[in-house]
Amino acid sequence: MYFPYLRGRQFELIAIRELVEKSLMSKNVMPVVEPVKLSSALIKTMAYFQEKDRALGLVRNPQVGSMLKDLADEKNEKDRGRFYEILKMADILTFLYADANLSANLSAMGQKGIKKQDIATICINQDSIPYLESAYASDCPRFNFIRDESGFRRRMPKQRIMFEDRYPKKSRNVEYLDSEDEHFSSDHLYYEQEGYLGFSDYSVVGNEYSESGFAPYAIAIHIIYFAADQTLRVRHFVSDTNDDITDPAGKFAEALEKLVIWNQTQQLDTFGVQTFEKMYRSRSYPGLGTVKKLSIMHHLELMSRYLDGVK
């Protein structure tokens, strides 16, 4: 089972919603959303997953963004009501970060009718292990997302999900020119024999979170693919004219041409890659949000095909 972990930004939410709309995401893939704000995109995505009877994970104590403040703001009364309404009806798995408030949060969920055995926990800080052990005692969560390190494995042997940031993030897009092709992950090959029920990562986004974006000097397209040994690699297609922030459409065209030429050999045929190739032929530029969306869609469709093939 694969649990792609995504922050609730607009284009990430659109990516998973469109995959379900197009029947391109396997039921062996359950997205986990850490909502960064109470947005119409979040509510629409939750409602669509409910409509299509698809499972979705939702972090109830997000660590970044303004979601908790948004829920407490009276100005958001209508959206808040809709959010909680869908939450009651949809097949949404509650996630909680393990911290000093875990027992109190579990108690609050219990008052809403959610048993602690039906909650997934995220324990990625060594100092949080005692909080989880204390809160669960002889019980265990539905899933426990942990780092693939001995300190976690030794003390949390049950219901484990391997949770790692596998994306080789660079501080600037232009730096990918020095490492155009990199190892991404082999978790899908070994998670079961290493005692995990599933694996999770941050797709091609990475764990780093920033409230605001910026105009990049270089534009990069990141594409996951299978190597001959079935490990996953990531190929970075980067623009060449990167001296300033002008002409993003021209930069995108440069990066896109590299992708199209490379794929003549690779022959990837996911919806995401096919859409990139259509943009190349029409010479269109969709904006950076859509570029990220298509890269995520490609990755999750690729993993869906793989998991459906081995299950």
mmCIF file of N, CA and C in Angstrom, residues 39-150:
data_model
loop_
_atom_site.group_PDB
_atom_site.id
_atom_site.type_symbol
_atom_site.label_atom_id
_atom_site.label_comp_id
_atom_site.label_asym_id
_atom_site.label_seq_id
_atom_site.Cartn_x
_atom_site.Cartn_y
_atom_site.Cartn_z
ATOM 1 N N SER A 39 -9.775 25.616 2.486
ATOM 2 C CA SER A 39 -9.982 26.155 1.145
ATOM 3 C C SER A 39 -11.104 25.430 0.434
ATOM 4 N N SER A 40 -11.622 26.075 -0.605
ATOM 5 C CA SER A 40 -12.648 25.432 -1.424
ATOM 6 C C SER A 40 -12.084 24.204 -2.124
ATOM 7 N N ALA A 41 -10.793 24.242 -2.475
ATOM 8 C CA ALA A 41 -10.164 23.087 -3.123
ATOM 9 C C ALA A 41 -10.135 21.885 -2.187
ATOM 10 N N LEU A 42 -9.874 22.124 -0.910
ATOM 11 C CA LEU A 42 -9.865 21.040 0.074
ATOM 12 C C LEU A 42 -11.256 20.438 0.209
ATOM 13 N N ILE A 43 -12.256 21.292 0.383
ATOM 14 C CA ILE A 43 -13.624 20.820 0.563
ATOM 15 C C ILE A 43 -14.112 20.082 -0.689
ATOM 16 N N LYS A 44 -13.809 20.600 -1.851
ATOM 17 C CA LYS A 44 -14.219 19.963 -3.098
ATOM 18 C C LYS A 44 -13.565 18.592 -3.257
ATOM 19 N N THR A 45 -12.296 18.499 -2.887
ATOM 20 C CA THR A 45 -11.586 17.227 -2.998
ATOM 21 C C THR A 45 -12.156 16.202 -2.029
ATOM 22 N N MET A 46 -12.395 16.587 -0.789
ATOM 23 C CA MET A 46 -12.994 15.681 0.188
ATOM 24 C C MET A 46 -14.364 15.207 -0.298
ATOM 25 N N ALA A 47 -15.173 16.127 -0.826
ATOM 26 C CA ALA A 47 -16.507 15.780 -1.298
ATOM 27 C C ALA A 47 -16.439 14.814 -2.485
ATOM 28 N N TYR A 48 -15.472 15.036 -3.375
ATOM 29 C CA TYR A 48 -15.373 14.169 -4.544
ATOM 30 C C TYR A 48 -14.935 12.761 -4.157
ATOM 31 N N PHE A 49 -13.984 12.649 -3.212
ATOM 32 C CA PHE A 49 -13.566 11.332 -2.742
ATOM 33 C C PHE A 49 -14.750 10.618 -2.081
ATOM 34 N N GLN A 50 -15.574 11.371 -1.354
ATOM 35 C CA GLN A 50 -16.773 10.785 -0.745
ATOM 36 C C GLN A 50 -17.728 10.284 -1.822
ATOM 37 N N GLU A 51 -17.948 11.120 -2.836
ATOM 38 C CA GLU A 51 -18.868 10.763 -3.917
ATOM 39 C C GLU A 51 -18.436 9.494 -4.635
ATOM 40 N N LYS A 52 -17.137 9.340 -4.825
ATOM 41 C CA LYS A 52 -16.600 8.193 -5.554
ATOM 42 C C LYS A 52 -16.236 7.033 -4.635
ATOM 43 N N ASP A 53 -16.558 7.165 -3.342
ATOM 44 C CA ASP A 53 -16.300 6.111 -2.357
ATOM 45 C C ASP A 53 -14.826 5.721 -2.326
ATOM 46 N N ARG A 54 -13.980 6.741 -2.301
ATOM 47 C CA ARG A 54 -12.534 6.522 -2.227
ATOM 48 C C ARG A 54 -12.013 6.998 -0.883
ATOM 49 N N ALA A 55 -11.090 6.224 -0.338
ATOM 50 C CA ALA A 55 -10.517 6.542 0.970
ATOM 51 C C ALA A 55 -9.496 7.666 0.846
ATOM 52 N N LEU A 56 -9.452 8.491 1.888
ATOM 53 C CA LEU A 56 -8.528 9.618 1.930
ATOM 54 C C LEU A 56 -8.035 9.772 3.361
ATOM 55 N N GLY A 57 -6.760 10.070 3.534
ATOM 56 C CA GLY A 57 -6.225 10.351 4.861
ATOM 57 C C GLY A 57 -6.183 11.851 5.098
ATOM 58 N N LEU A 58 -6.503 12.271 6.333
ATOM 59 C CA LEU A 58 -6.505 13.690 6.647
ATOM 60 C C LEU A 58 -5.854 13.914 8.010
ATOM 61 N N VAL A 59 -4.825 14.749 8.030
ATOM 62 C CA VAL A 59 -4.137 15.079 9.280
ATOM 63 C C VAL A 59 -4.974 16.086 10.048
ATOM 64 N N ARG A 60 -5.357 15.729 11.276
ATOM 65 C CA ARG A 60 -6.248 16.589 12.055
ATOM 66 C C ARG A 60 -5.490 17.586 12.920
ATOM 67 N N ASN A 61 -4.207 17.391 13.093
ATOM 68 C CA ASN A 61 -3.383 18.388 13.797
ATOM 69 C C ASN A 61 -2.208 18.798 12.906
ATOM 70 N N PRO A 62 -2.493 19.485 11.796
ATOM 71 C CA PRO A 62 -1.434 19.865 10.850
ATOM 72 C C PRO A 62 -0.340 20.680 11.518
ATOM 73 N N GLN A 63 0.881 20.472 11.038
ATOM 74 C CA GLN A 63 2.055 21.092 11.636
ATOM 75 C C GLN A 63 2.463 22.389 10.959
ATOM 76 N N VAL A 64 1.921 22.653 9.782
ATOM 77 C CA VAL A 64 2.235 23.880 9.046
ATOM 78 C C VAL A 64 0.946 24.489 8.514
ATOM 79 N N GLY A 65 1.016 25.749 8.111
ATOM 80 C CA GLY A 65 -0.130 26.406 7.514
ATOM 81 C C GLY A 65 -1.080 26.992 8.548
ATOM 82 N N SER A 66 -2.268 27.412 8.059
ATOM 83 C CA SER A 66 -3.223 28.141 8.892
ATOM 84 C C SER A 66 -4.528 27.386 9.121
ATOM 85 N N MET A 67 -4.562 26.091 8.844
ATOM 86 C CA MET A 67 -5.805 25.336 8.897
ATOM 87 C C MET A 67 -6.509 25.440 10.250
ATOM 88 N N LEU A 68 -5.796 25.253 11.336
ATOM 89 C CA LEU A 68 -6.433 25.279 12.651
ATOM 90 C C LEU A 68 -6.972 26.671 12.978
ATOM 91 N N LYS A 69 -6.241 27.710 12.577
ATOM 92 C CA LYS A 69 -6.728 29.079 12.771
ATOM 93 C C LYS A 69 -7.959 29.343 11.915
ATOM 94 N N ASP A 70 -7.945 28.817 10.686
ATOM 95 C CA ASP A 70 -9.083 29.005 9.794
ATOM 96 C C ASP A 70 -10.349 28.374 10.369
ATOM 97 N N LEU A 71 -10.206 27.194 10.972
ATOM 98 C CA LEU A 71 -11.364 26.512 11.549
ATOM 99 C C LEU A 71 -11.920 27.267 12.754
ATOM 100 N N ALA A 72 -11.048 27.994 13.443
ATOM 101 C CA ALA A 72 -11.487 28.741 14.632
ATOM 102 C C ALA A 72 -12.039 30.125 14.293
ATOM 103 N N ASP A 73 -11.850 30.573 13.046
ATOM 104 C CA ASP A 73 -12.263 31.917 12.644
ATOM 105 C C ASP A 73 -13.750 31.932 12.284
ATOM 106 N N GLU A 74 -14.510 32.763 12.962
ATOM 107 C CA GLU A 74 -15.959 32.835 12.729
ATOM 108 C C GLU A 74 -16.300 33.257 11.303
ATOM 109 N N LYS A 75 -15.398 33.941 10.639
ATOM 110 C CA LYS A 75 -15.650 34.363 9.255
ATOM 111 C C LYS A 75 -15.781 33.160 8.316
ATOM 112 N N ASN A 76 -15.251 32.021 8.746
ATOM 113 C CA ASN A 76 -15.268 30.832 7.897
ATOM 114 C C ASN A 76 -16.368 29.858 8.291
ATOM 115 N N GLU A 77 -17.426 30.378 8.916
ATOM 116 C CA GLU A 77 -18.456 29.495 9.471
ATOM 117 C C GLU A 77 -19.065 28.570 8.417
ATOM 118 N N LYS A 78 -19.351 29.084 7.230
ATOM 119 C CA LYS A 78 -19.978 28.276 6.189
ATOM 120 C C LYS A 78 -19.044 27.151 5.727
ATOM 121 N N ASP A 79 -17.796 27.504 5.412
ATOM 122 C CA ASP A 79 -16.836 26.486 4.961
ATOM 123 C C ASP A 79 -16.536 25.493 6.081
ATOM 124 N N ARG A 80 -16.453 25.974 7.299
ATOM 125 C CA ARG A 80 -16.195 25.082 8.423
ATOM 126 C C ARG A 80 -17.335 24.075 8.580
ATOM 127 N N GLY A 81 -18.578 24.536 8.453
ATOM 128 C CA GLY A 81 -19.711 23.633 8.544
ATOM 129 C C GLY A 81 -19.688 22.567 7.469
ATOM 130 N N ARG A 82 -19.377 22.982 6.241
ATOM 131 C CA ARG A 82 -19.289 22.034 5.129
ATOM 132 C C ARG A 82 -18.151 21.043 5.343
ATOM 133 N N PHE A 83 -17.020 21.528 5.851
ATOM 134 C CA PHE A 83 -15.869 20.669 6.115
ATOM 135 C C PHE A 83 -16.245 19.565 7.095
ATOM 136 N N TYR A 84 -16.855 19.919 8.213
ATOM 137 C CA TYR A 84 -17.207 18.923 9.226
ATOM 138 C C TYR A 84 -18.337 18.002 8.748
ATOM 139 N N GLU A 85 -19.211 18.540 7.908
ATOM 140 C CA GLU A 85 -20.291 17.717 7.362
ATOM 141 C C GLU A 85 -19.729 16.588 6.503
ATOM 142 N N ILE A 86 -18.795 16.923 5.617
ATOM 143 C CA ILE A 86 -18.186 15.912 4.749
ATOM 144 C C ILE A 86 -17.356 14.945 5.582
ATOM 145 N N LEU A 87 -16.685 15.468 6.585
ATOM 146 C CA LEU A 87 -15.818 14.648 7.434
ATOM 147 C C LEU A 87 -16.601 13.519 8.086
ATOM 148 N N LYS A 88 -17.852 13.781 8.452
ATOM 149 C CA LYS A 88 -18.697 12.765 9.094
ATOM 150 C C LYS A 88 -19.117 11.677 8.122
ATOM 151 N N MET A 89 -19.321 12.048 6.857
ATOM 152 C CA MET A 89 -19.888 11.111 5.886
ATOM 153 C C MET A 89 -18.836 10.363 5.083
ATOM 154 N N ALA A 90 -17.708 10.978 4.840
ATOM 155 C CA ALA A 90 -16.724 10.413 3.918
ATOM 156 C C ALA A 90 -15.874 9.329 4.574
ATOM 157 N N ASP A 91 -15.259 8.507 3.738
ATOM 158 C CA ASP A 91 -14.314 7.483 4.205
ATOM 159 C C ASP A 91 -12.955 8.149 4.372
ATOM 160 N N ILE A 92 -12.839 8.889 5.464
ATOM 161 C CA ILE A 92 -11.607 9.644 5.718
ATOM 162 C C ILE A 92 -10.917 9.084 6.958
ATOM 163 N N LEU A 93 -9.677 8.684 6.787
ATOM 164 C CA LEU A 93 -8.896 8.145 7.888
ATOM 165 C C LEU A 93 -8.223 9.292 8.638
ATOM 166 N N THR A 94 -8.498 9.388 9.924
ATOM 167 C CA THR A 94 -7.922 10.449 10.748
ATOM 168 C C THR A 94 -6.459 10.146 11.054
ATOM 169 N N PHE A 95 -5.604 11.140 10.834
ATOM 170 C CA PHE A 95 -4.187 11.064 11.172
ATOM 171 C C PHE A 95 -3.884 12.069 12.279
ATOM 172 N N LEU A 96 -3.033 11.668 13.204
ATOM 173 C CA LEU A 96 -2.561 12.569 14.257
ATOM 174 C C LEU A 96 -1.052 12.455 14.396
ATOM 175 N N TYR A 97 -0.386 13.606 14.420
ATOM 176 C CA TYR A 97 1.027 13.609 14.761
ATOM 177 C C TYR A 97 1.165 13.275 16.235
ATOM 178 N N ALA A 98 2.110 12.386 16.550
ATOM 179 C CA ALA A 98 2.393 12.050 17.938
ATOM 180 C C ALA A 98 3.221 13.168 18.558
ATOM 181 N N ASP A 99 2.675 13.800 19.584
ATOM 182 C CA ASP A 99 3.377 14.850 20.314
ATOM 183 C C ASP A 99 2.853 14.874 21.741
ATOM 184 N N ALA A 100 3.192 15.896 22.492
ATOM 185 C CA ALA A 100 2.786 15.969 23.896
ATOM 186 C C ALA A 100 1.271 16.041 24.058
ATOM 187 N N ASN A 101 0.552 16.424 22.995
ATOM 188 C CA ASN A 101 -0.903 16.543 23.057
ATOM 189 C C ASN A 101 -1.626 15.314 22.522
ATOM 190 N N LEU A 102 -0.898 14.236 22.260
ATOM 191 C CA LEU A 102 -1.519 13.082 21.605
ATOM 192 C C LEU A 102 -2.664 12.502 22.422
ATOM 193 N N SER A 103 -2.472 12.288 23.725
ATOM 194 C CA SER A 103 -3.538 11.704 24.546
ATOM 195 C C SER A 103 -4.782 12.592 24.541
ATOM 196 N N ALA A 104 -4.585 13.907 24.651
ATOM 197 C CA ALA A 104 -5.718 14.839 24.627
ATOM 198 C C ALA A 104 -6.402 14.818 23.264
ATOM 199 N N ASN A 105 -5.617 14.754 22.191
ATOM 200 C CA ASN A 105 -6.206 14.714 20.850
ATOM 201 C C ASN A 105 -6.977 13.418 20.617
ATOM 202 N N LEU A 106 -6.459 12.303 21.124
ATOM 203 C CA LEU A 106 -7.162 11.033 20.996
ATOM 204 C C LEU A 106 -8.483 11.074 21.767
ATOM 205 N N SER A 107 -8.452 11.712 22.935
ATOM 206 C CA SER A 107 -9.671 11.850 23.726
ATOM 207 C C SER A 107 -10.706 12.697 22.986
ATOM 208 N N ALA A 108 -10.244 13.778 22.357
ATOM 209 C CA ALA A 108 -11.150 14.642 21.590
ATOM 210 C C ALA A 108 -11.745 13.886 20.405
ATOM 211 N N MET A 109 -10.933 13.061 19.746
ATOM 212 C CA MET A 109 -11.444 12.261 18.638
ATOM 213 C C MET A 109 -12.446 11.231 19.153
ATOM 214 N N GLY A 110 -12.171 10.673 20.335
ATOM 215 C CA GLY A 110 -13.083 9.705 20.933
ATOM 216 C C GLY A 110 -14.451 10.300 21.187
ATOM 217 N N GLN A 111 -14.483 11.558 21.583
ATOM 218 C CA GLN A 111 -15.761 12.237 21.813
ATOM 219 C C GLN A 111 -16.533 12.440 20.513
ATOM 220 N N LYS A 112 -15.817 12.391 19.392
ATOM 221 C CA LYS A 112 -16.468 12.496 18.080
ATOM 222 C C LYS A 112 -16.825 11.115 17.526
ATOM 223 N N GLY A 113 -16.594 10.082 18.330
ATOM 224 C CA GLY A 113 -16.935 8.728 17.916
ATOM 225 C C GLY A 113 -15.848 7.998 17.164
ATOM 226 N N ILE A 114 -14.615 8.523 17.188
ATOM 227 C CA ILE A 114 -13.504 7.889 16.471
ATOM 228 C C ILE A 114 -12.616 7.173 17.489
ATOM 229 N N LYS A 115 -12.584 5.864 17.427
ATOM 230 C CA LYS A 115 -11.776 5.074 18.354
ATOM 231 C C LYS A 115 -10.293 5.250 18.046
ATOM 232 N N LYS A 116 -9.476 5.197 19.088
ATOM 233 C CA LYS A 116 -8.047 5.421 18.868
ATOM 234 C C LYS A 116 -7.408 4.312 18.037
ATOM 235 N N GLN A 117 -8.025 3.111 18.053
ATOM 236 C CA GLN A 117 -7.508 2.028 17.227
ATOM 237 C C GLN A 117 -7.788 2.267 15.740
ATOM 238 N N ASP A 118 -8.693 3.195 15.438
ATOM 239 C CA ASP A 118 -9.034 3.506 14.047
ATOM 240 C C ASP A 118 -8.311 4.746 13.532
ATOM 241 N N ILE A 119 -7.393 5.261 14.325
ATOM 242 C CA ILE A 119 -6.647 6.468 13.965
ATOM 243 C C ILE A 119 -5.231 6.086 13.537
ATOM 244 N N ALA A 120 -4.727 6.768 12.522
ATOM 245 C CA ALA A 120 -3.339 6.584 12.096
ATOM 246 C C ALA A 120 -2.477 7.644 12.764
ATOM 247 N N THR A 121 -1.325 7.236 13.250
ATOM 248 C CA THR A 121 -0.413 8.163 13.914
ATOM 249 C C THR A 121 0.830 8.390 13.055
ATOM 250 N N ILE A 122 1.424 9.544 13.249
ATOM 251 C CA ILE A 122 2.671 9.894 12.573
ATOM 252 C C ILE A 122 3.697 10.178 13.656
ATOM 253 N N CYS A 123 4.695 9.322 13.742
ATOM 254 C CA CYS A 123 5.724 9.472 14.782
ATOM 255 C C CYS A 123 7.088 9.514 14.107
ATOM 256 N N ILE A 124 7.571 10.716 13.845
ATOM 257 C CA ILE A 124 8.826 10.882 13.103
ATOM 258 C C ILE A 124 9.870 11.636 13.914
ATOM 259 N N ASN A 125 9.582 11.811 15.181
ATOM 260 C CA ASN A 125 10.507 12.465 16.101
ATOM 261 C C ASN A 125 10.789 11.502 17.246
ATOM 262 N N GLN A 126 12.057 11.207 17.495
ATOM 263 C CA GLN A 126 12.409 10.246 18.547
ATOM 264 C C GLN A 126 11.809 10.642 19.890
ATOM 265 N N ASP A 127 11.750 11.933 20.176
ATOM 266 C CA ASP A 127 11.225 12.390 21.460
ATOM 267 C C ASP A 127 9.724 12.167 21.589
ATOM 268 N N SER A 128 9.050 11.870 20.478
ATOM 269 C CA SER A 128 7.606 11.649 20.516
ATOM 270 C C SER A 128 7.238 10.195 20.777
ATOM 271 N N ILE A 129 8.210 9.299 20.702
ATOM 272 C CA ILE A 129 7.916 7.881 20.904
ATOM 273 C C ILE A 129 7.266 7.621 22.262
ATOM 274 N N PRO A 130 7.778 8.192 23.375
ATOM 275 C CA PRO A 130 7.120 7.943 24.670
ATOM 276 C C PRO A 130 5.669 8.420 24.713
ATOM 277 N N TYR A 131 5.346 9.510 24.016
ATOM 278 C CA TYR A 131 3.967 9.992 23.995
ATOM 279 C C TYR A 131 3.057 8.965 23.327
ATOM 280 N N LEU A 132 3.536 8.353 22.252
ATOM 281 C CA LEU A 132 2.731 7.361 21.557
ATOM 282 C C LEU A 132 2.594 6.102 22.401
ATOM 283 N N GLU A 133 3.693 5.673 23.017
ATOM 284 C CA GLU A 133 3.646 4.478 23.860
ATOM 285 C C GLU A 133 2.693 4.676 25.037
ATOM 286 N N SER A 134 2.708 5.855 25.628
ATOM 287 C CA SER A 134 1.840 6.145 26.767
ATOM 288 C C SER A 134 0.379 6.194 26.344
ATOM 289 N N ALA A 135 0.115 6.812 25.202
ATOM 290 C CA ALA A 135 -1.268 6.991 24.751
ATOM 291 C C ALA A 135 -1.911 5.684 24.329
ATOM 292 N N TYR A 136 -1.116 4.765 23.778
ATOM 293 C CA TYR A 136 -1.683 3.530 23.262
ATOM 294 C C TYR A 136 -1.487 2.328 24.181
ATOM 295 N N ALA A 137 -0.480 2.340 25.025
ATOM 296 C CA ALA A 137 -0.231 1.257 25.971
ATOM 297 C C ALA A 137 -0.277 -0.099 25.248
ATOM 298 N N SER A 138 -1.262 -0.945 25.590
ATOM 299 C CA SER A 138 -1.350 -2.274 24.973
ATOM 300 C C SER A 138 -2.058 -2.251 23.625
ATOM 301 N N ASP A 139 -2.675 -1.129 23.279
ATOM 302 C CA ASP A 139 -3.345 -0.990 21.981
ATOM 303 C C ASP A 139 -2.343 -0.539 20.917
ATOM 304 N N CYS A 140 -2.813 -0.411 19.695
ATOM 305 C CA CYS A 140 -1.974 0.153 18.631
ATOM 306 C C CYS A 140 -2.873 0.893 17.650
ATOM 307 N N PRO A 141 -2.318 1.879 16.974
ATOM 308 C CA PRO A 141 -3.107 2.647 15.993
ATOM 309 C C PRO A 141 -3.404 1.821 14.750
ATOM 310 N N ARG A 142 -4.301 2.342 13.920
ATOM 311 C CA ARG A 142 -4.606 1.662 12.654
ATOM 312 C C ARG A 142 -3.351 1.538 11.812
ATOM 313 N N PHE A 143 -2.624 2.625 11.666
ATOM 314 C CA PHE A 143 -1.310 2.637 11.043
ATOM 315 C C PHE A 143 -0.418 3.534 11.881
ATOM 316 N N ASN A 144 0.875 3.262 11.840
ATOM 317 C CA ASN A 144 1.834 4.120 12.523
ATOM 318 C C ASN A 144 2.945 4.477 11.541
ATOM 319 N N PHE A 145 2.942 5.715 11.087
ATOM 320 C CA PHE A 145 3.929 6.199 10.123
ATOM 321 C C PHE A 145 5.206 6.558 10.880
ATOM 322 N N ILE A 146 6.304 5.874 10.544
ATOM 323 C CA ILE A 146 7.564 6.081 11.264
ATOM 324 C C ILE A 146 8.722 6.216 10.280
ATOM 325 N N ARG A 147 9.807 6.766 10.785
ATOM 326 C CA ARG A 147 11.035 6.804 10.013
ATOM 327 C C ARG A 147 11.626 5.393 9.937
ATOM 328 N N ASP A 148 12.292 5.111 8.843
ATOM 329 C CA ASP A 148 12.903 3.794 8.663
ATOM 330 C C ASP A 148 14.269 3.772 9.358
ATOM 331 N N GLU A 149 14.226 3.845 10.670
ATOM 332 C CA GLU A 149 15.431 3.860 11.497
ATOM 333 C C GLU A 149 15.245 2.888 12.649
ATOM 334 N N SER A 150 16.346 2.323 13.123
ATOM 335 C CA SER A 150 16.275 1.293 14.159
ATOM 336 C C SER A 150 15.613 1.797 15.435
#
